[in-house]
Tab-separated table of C-alpha atoms in Angstrom:
chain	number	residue	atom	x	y	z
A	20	UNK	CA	0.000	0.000	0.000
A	21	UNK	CA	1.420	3.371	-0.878
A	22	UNK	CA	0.960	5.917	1.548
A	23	UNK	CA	4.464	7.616	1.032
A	24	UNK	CA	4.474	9.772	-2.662
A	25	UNK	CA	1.386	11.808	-1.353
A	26	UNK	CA	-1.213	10.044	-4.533
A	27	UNK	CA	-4.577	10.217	-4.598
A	28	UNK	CA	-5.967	7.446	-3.519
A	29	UNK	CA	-9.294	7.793	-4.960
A	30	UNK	CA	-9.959	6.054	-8.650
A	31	UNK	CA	-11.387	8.071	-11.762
A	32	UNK	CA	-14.828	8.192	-12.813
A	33	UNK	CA	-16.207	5.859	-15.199
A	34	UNK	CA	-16.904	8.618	-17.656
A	35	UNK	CA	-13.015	10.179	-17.018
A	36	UNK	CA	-12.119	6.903	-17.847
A	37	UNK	CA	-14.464	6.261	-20.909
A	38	UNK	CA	-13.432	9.478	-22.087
A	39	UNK	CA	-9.252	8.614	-22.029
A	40	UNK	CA	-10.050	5.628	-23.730
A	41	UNK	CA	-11.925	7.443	-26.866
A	42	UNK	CA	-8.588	9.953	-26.818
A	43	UNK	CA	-5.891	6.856	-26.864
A	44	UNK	CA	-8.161	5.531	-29.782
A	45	UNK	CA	-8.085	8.998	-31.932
A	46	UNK	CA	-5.661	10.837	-30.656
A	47	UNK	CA	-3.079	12.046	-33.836
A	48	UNK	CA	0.266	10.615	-31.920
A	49	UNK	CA	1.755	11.368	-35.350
A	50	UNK	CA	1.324	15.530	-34.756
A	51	UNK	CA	3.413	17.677	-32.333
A	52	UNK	CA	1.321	18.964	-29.752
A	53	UNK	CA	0.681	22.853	-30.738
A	54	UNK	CA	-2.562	23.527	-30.291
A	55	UNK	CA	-3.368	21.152	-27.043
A	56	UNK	CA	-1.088	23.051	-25.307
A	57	UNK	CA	-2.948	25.699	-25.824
A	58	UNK	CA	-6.063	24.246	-24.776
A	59	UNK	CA	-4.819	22.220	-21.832
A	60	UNK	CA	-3.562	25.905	-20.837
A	61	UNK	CA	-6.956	27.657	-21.728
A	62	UNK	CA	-8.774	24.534	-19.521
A	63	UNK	CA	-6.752	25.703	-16.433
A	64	UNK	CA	-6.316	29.151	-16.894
A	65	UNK	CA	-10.143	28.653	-15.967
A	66	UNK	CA	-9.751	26.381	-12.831
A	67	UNK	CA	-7.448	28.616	-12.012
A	68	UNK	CA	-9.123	32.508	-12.134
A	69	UNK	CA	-6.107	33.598	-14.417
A	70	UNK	CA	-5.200	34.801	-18.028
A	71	UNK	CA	-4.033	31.673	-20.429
A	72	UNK	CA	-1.092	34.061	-21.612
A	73	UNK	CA	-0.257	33.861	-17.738
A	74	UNK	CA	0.461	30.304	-18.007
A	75	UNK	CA	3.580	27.986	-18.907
A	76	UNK	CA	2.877	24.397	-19.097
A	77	UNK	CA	5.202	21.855	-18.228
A	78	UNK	CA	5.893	18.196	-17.815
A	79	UNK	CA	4.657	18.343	-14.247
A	80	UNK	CA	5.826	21.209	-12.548
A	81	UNK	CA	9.592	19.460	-11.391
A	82	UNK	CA	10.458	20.913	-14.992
A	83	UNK	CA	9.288	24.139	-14.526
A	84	UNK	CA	10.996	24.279	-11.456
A	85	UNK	CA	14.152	23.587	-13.843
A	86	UNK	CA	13.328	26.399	-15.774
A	87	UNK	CA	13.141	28.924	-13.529
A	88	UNK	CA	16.437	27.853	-11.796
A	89	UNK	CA	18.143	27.930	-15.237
A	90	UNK	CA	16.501	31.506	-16.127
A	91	UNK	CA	17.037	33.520	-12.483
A	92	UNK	CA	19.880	31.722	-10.532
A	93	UNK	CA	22.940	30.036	-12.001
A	94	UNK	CA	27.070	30.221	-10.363
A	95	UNK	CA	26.495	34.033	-9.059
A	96	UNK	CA	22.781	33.109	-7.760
A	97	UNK	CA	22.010	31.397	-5.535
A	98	UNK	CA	18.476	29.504	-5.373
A	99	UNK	CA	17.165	30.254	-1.645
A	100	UNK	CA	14.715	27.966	0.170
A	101	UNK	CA	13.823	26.938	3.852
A	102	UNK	CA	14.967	23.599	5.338
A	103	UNK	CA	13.353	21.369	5.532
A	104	UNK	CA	11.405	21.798	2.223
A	105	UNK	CA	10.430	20.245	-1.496
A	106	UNK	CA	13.747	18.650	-2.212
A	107	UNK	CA	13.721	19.066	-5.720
A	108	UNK	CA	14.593	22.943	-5.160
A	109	UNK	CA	18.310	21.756	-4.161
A	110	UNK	CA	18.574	19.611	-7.282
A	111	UNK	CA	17.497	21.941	-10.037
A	112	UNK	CA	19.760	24.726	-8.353
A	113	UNK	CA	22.251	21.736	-8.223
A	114	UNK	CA	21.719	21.903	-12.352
A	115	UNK	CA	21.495	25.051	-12.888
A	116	UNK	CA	25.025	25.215	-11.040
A	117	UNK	CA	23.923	28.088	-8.698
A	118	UNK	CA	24.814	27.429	-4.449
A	119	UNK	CA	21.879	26.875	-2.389
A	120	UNK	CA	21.255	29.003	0.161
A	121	UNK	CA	19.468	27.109	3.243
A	122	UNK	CA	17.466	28.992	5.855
A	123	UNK	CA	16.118	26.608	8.565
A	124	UNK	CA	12.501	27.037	9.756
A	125	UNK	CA	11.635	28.611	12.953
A	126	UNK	CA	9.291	26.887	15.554
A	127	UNK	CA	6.276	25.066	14.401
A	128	UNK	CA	7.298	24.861	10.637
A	129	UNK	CA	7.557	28.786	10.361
A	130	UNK	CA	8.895	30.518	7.599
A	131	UNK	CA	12.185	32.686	8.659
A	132	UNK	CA	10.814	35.576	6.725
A	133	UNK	CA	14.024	37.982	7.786
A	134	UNK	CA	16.615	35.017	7.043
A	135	UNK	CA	15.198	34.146	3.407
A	136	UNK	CA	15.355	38.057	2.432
A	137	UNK	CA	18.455	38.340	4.208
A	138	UNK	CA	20.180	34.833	2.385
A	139	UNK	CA	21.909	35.224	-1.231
A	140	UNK	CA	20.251	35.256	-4.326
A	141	UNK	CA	17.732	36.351	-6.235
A	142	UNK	CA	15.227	33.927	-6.582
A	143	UNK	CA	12.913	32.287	-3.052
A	144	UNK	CA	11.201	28.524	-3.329
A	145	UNK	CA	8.460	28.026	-0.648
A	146	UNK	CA	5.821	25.401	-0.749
A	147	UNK	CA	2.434	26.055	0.492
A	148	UNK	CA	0.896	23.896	1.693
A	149	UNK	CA	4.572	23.161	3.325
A	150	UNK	CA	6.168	19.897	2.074
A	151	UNK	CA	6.587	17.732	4.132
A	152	UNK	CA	4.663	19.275	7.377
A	153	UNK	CA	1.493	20.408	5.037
A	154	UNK	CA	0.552	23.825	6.971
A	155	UNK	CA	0.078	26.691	5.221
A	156	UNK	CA	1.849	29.458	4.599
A	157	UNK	CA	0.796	33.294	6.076
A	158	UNK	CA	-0.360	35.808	3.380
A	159	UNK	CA	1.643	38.496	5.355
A	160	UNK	CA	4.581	36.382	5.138
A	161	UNK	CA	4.781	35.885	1.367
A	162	UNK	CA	4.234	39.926	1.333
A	163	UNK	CA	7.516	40.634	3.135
A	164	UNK	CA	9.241	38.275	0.903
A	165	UNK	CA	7.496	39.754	-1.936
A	166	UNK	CA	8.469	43.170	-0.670
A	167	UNK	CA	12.148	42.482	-1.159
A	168	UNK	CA	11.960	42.310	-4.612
A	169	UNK	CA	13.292	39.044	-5.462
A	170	UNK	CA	11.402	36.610	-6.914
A	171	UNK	CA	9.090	34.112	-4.799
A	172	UNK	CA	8.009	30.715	-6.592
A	173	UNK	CA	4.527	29.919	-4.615
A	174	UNK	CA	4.880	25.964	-4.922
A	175	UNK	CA	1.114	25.234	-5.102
A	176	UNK	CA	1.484	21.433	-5.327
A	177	UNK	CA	-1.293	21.206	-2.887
A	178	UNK	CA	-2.876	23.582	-2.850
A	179	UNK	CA	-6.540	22.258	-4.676
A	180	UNK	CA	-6.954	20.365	-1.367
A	181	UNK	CA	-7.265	24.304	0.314
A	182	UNK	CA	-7.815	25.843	-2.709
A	183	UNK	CA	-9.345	28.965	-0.732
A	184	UNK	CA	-6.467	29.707	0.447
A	185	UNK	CA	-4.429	29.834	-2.741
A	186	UNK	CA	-2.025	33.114	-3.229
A	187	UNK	CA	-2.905	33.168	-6.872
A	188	UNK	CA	-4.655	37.116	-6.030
A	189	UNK	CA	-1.304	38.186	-5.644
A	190	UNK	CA	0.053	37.833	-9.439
A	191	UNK	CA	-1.805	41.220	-9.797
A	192	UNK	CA	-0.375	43.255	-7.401
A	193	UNK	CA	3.045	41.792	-7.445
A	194	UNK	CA	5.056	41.349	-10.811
A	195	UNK	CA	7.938	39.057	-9.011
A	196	UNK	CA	4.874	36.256	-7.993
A	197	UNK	CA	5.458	33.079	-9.549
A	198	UNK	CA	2.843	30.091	-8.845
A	199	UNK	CA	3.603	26.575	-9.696
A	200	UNK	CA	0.741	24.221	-9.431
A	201	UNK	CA	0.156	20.484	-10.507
A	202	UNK	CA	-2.629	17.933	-11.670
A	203	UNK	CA	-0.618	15.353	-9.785
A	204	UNK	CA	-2.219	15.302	-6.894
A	205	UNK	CA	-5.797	16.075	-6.554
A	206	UNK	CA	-6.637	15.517	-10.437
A	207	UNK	CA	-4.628	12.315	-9.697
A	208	UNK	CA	-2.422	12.327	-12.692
A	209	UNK	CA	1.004	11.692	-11.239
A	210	UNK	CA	1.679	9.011	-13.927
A	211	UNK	CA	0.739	11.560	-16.536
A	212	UNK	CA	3.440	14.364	-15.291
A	213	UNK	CA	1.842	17.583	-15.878
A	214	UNK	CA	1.802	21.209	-14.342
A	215	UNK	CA	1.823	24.924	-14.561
A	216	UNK	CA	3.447	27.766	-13.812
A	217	UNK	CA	1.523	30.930	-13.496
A	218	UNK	CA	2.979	34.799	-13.355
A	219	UNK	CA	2.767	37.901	-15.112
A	220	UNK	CA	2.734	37.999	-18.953
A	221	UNK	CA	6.608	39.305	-18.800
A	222	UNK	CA	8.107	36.396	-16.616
A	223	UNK	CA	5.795	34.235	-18.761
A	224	UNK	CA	7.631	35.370	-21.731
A	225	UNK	CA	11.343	35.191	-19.899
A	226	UNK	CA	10.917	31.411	-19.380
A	227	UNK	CA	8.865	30.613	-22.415
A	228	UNK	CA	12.728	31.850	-24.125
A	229	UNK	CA	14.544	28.787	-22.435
A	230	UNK	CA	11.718	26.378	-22.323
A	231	UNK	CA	12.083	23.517	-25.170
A	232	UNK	CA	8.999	23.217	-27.636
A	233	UNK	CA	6.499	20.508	-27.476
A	234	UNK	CA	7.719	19.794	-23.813
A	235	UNK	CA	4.518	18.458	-22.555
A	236	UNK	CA	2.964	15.397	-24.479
A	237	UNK	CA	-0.269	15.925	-26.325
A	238	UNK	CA	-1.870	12.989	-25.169
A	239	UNK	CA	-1.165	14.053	-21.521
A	240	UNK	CA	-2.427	17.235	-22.397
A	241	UNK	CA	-5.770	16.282	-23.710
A	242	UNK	CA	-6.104	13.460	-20.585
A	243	UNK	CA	-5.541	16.619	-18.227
A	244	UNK	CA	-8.243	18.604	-20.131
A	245	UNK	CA	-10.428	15.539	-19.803
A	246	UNK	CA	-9.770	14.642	-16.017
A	247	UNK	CA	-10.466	18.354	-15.168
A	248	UNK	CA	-13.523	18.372	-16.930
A	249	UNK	CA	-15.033	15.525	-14.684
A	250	UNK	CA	-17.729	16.132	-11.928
A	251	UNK	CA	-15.560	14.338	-8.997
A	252	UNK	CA	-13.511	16.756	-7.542
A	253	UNK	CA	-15.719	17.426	-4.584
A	254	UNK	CA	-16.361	13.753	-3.615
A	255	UNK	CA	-12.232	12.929	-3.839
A	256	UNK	CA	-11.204	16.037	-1.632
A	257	UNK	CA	-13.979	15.069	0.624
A	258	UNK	CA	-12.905	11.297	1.248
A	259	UNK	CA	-9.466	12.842	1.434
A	260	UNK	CA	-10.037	14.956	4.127
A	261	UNK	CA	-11.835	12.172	6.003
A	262	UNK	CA	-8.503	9.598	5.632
A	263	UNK	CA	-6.370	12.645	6.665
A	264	UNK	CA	-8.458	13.096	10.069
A	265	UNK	CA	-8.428	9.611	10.485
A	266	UNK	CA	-4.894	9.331	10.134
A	267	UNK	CA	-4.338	12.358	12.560
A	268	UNK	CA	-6.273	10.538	15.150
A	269	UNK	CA	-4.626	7.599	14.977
A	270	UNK	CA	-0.854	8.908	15.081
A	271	UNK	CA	-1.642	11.602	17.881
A	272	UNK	CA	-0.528	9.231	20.436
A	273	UNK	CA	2.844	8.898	18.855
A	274	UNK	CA	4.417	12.117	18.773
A	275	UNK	CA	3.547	15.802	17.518
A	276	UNK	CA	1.437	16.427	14.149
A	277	UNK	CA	1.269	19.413	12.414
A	278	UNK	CA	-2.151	21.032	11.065
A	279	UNK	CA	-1.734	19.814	7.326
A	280	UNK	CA	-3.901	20.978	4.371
A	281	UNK	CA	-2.536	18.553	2.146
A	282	UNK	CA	-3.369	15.589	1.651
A	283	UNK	CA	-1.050	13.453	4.446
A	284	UNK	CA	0.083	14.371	8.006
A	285	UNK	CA	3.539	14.365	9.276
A	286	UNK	CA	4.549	13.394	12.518
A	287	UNK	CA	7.573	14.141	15.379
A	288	UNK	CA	8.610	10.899	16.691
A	289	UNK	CA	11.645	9.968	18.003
A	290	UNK	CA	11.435	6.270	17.360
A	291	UNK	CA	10.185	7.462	13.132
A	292	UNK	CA	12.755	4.893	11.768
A	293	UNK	CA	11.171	1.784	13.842
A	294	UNK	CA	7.435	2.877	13.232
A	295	UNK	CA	8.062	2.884	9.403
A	296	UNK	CA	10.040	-0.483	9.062
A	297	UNK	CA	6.913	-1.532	11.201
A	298	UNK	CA	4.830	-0.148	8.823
A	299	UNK	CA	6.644	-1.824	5.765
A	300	UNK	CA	6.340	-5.100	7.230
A	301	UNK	CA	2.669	-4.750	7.552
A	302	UNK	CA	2.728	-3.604	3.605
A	303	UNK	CA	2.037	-0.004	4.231
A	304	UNK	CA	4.874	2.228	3.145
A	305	UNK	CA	5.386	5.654	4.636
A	306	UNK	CA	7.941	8.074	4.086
A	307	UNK	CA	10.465	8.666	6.677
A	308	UNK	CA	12.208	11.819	7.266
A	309	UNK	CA	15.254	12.867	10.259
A	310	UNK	CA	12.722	12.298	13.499
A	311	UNK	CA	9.772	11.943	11.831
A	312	UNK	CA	7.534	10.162	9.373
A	313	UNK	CA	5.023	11.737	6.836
A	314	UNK	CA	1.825	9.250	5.990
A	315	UNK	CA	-0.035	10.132	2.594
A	316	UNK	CA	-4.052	10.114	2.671
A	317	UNK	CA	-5.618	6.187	1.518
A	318	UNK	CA	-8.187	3.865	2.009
A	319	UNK	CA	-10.315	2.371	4.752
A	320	UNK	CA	-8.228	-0.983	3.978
A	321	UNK	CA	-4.822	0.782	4.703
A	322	UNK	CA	-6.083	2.695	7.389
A	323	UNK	CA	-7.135	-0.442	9.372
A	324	UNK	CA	-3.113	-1.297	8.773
A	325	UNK	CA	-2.172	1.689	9.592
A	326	UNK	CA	-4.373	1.513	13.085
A	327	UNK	CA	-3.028	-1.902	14.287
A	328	UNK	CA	0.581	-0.777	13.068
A	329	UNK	CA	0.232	2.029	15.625
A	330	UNK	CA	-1.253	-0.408	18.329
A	331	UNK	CA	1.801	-2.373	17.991
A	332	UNK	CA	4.150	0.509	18.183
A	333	UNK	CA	2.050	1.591	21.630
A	334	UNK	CA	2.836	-1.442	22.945
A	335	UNK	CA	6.189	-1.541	22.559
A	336	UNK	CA	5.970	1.961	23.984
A	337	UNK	CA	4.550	0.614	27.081
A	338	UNK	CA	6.671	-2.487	27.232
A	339	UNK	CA	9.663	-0.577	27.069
A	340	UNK	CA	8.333	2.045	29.930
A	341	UNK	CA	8.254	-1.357	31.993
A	342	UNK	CA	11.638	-2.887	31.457
């Protein structure tokens, strides 16, 4: 069972599914994909409340990550990002040959607003909802970065699970906003490995210079355009957010959780490397971090597993208390 890459858990509707089988059966695989680019685009730009011209698709939004590395850091910039955080940050700086600047998080999974302004470089990487912890990031905060006038990539990954409280509104009033978001999660279309990046017209314009053509595949393209027209969004974030309370209620005896909007919670725990080789034996695998363990949202089945995997680690708790 894999509760440790954050998927959705939750299968496609029968009509997503009918409809993906008509494209694989039609689809012109012999024609670069011009014009579904623009239309996956156009079909997000409207999820999303923004301008199509604001948008750069890529093949999921790792690659655009790339990009903006390549375009606004390189061997005299340095990529900036709080630790700990989305690791693929370090290795597209790593790429793009620029130094990585590291600013650990304050108490509670806080941003260190004054130490990311303060670190070198021109260019800031925050998720929000935080990977791995899954809280969300303050609106005031992301200002004051904003406010220094480098550039802030809003990593988005998660953000369709609390899509209220999505910084997209501040593209308009800020021209160095960058948003990266992804139909990996939610949409459920990991396999599939496409995502956007959304900022002004002018950055759009900057990367679209480095970005190689026909980067996303068409068929991808029109899948995406298919999975986000079906009517199932509502019912998958709700069965998400009940597996996510049920797995915060059953790890809450082991150590300290965080308030995650994302679908999985992460937990403190000193003894993180036993609980997840206890959890592999079972079949269930988690991700383990330094003191800690993240657990990715999934169903009733692997939440029973997860439930007696936590009974056993209780009771070595206790036994060990005795000794």
């Amino acid at each position: 069972m894999r509760l440790h890459q954050n998927e959705r858990f939750t299968a496609h509707s029968t009509i997503g599914i009918e409809t993906i089988k008509q494209l694989v059966e039609t689809f012109p695989l012999n024609e670069y994909p011009v014009e579904i680019i623009d239309q996956v685009k156009t079909s997000y730009s409207t999820y999303a409340g923004v301008r199509p011209t604001q948008l750069v698709a890529g093949n999921g939004s790792d690659e655009l990550i790339g990009y903006l590395c390549a375009r606004y850091a390189g061997p005299e910039s340095p990529v900036i990002a709080s630790q700990p955080d989305f690791v693929m940050y370090q290795f597209y700086a790593d790429r793009a040959r620029a130094d990585f600047s590291k600013v650990p998080l304050l108490d509670g999974m806080e941003l260190d607003v004054d130490g990311l302004i303060a670190a070198p470089g021109n260019i800031i990487f925050i998720s929000h909802p935080h990977n791995p912890s899954g809280i969300l990031r303050k609106e005031a905060d992301v200002r004051r970065l904003l406010d220094s006038g480098k550039y802030v990539v809003i990593d988005e990954a998660y953000i369709d699970f609390a899509l209220e409280q999505s910084m997209v509104g501040l593209l308009e009033e800020y021209p160095n906003a960058i948003i990266l978001r992804t139909l990996s999660k939610a949409f459920g279309l990991a396999s599939l490995r496409l995502g956007f990046l959304i900022a002004s017209e002018a950055i759009v314009a900057e990367v679209e210079q480095i970005k190689s053509p026909y980067n996303v595949s068409g068929l991808s393209a029109a899948v995406g355009i298919a999975i986000m027209a079906e009517p199932e969004l509502d019912l998958v974030l709700a069965e998400t957010y009940a597996s996510r309370d049920t797995i915060a209620r059953l790890v809450e005896p082991l150590g300290t959780t965080y308030p995650s909007a994302a679908n999985f919670v992460y937990v403190e725990y000193d003894e993180a490397e036993r609980f997840t080789e206890r959890c592999a034996k079972a079949g269930l695998r988690i991700r383990l971090f330094d003191g800690a363990f993240r657990i990715s949202c999934g169903s009733v089945e692997s939440m029973n597993v997860l439930e007696r995997c936590v009974e056993e680690e209780m009771q070595c708790v206790v036994g060990q208390a005795n000794e």
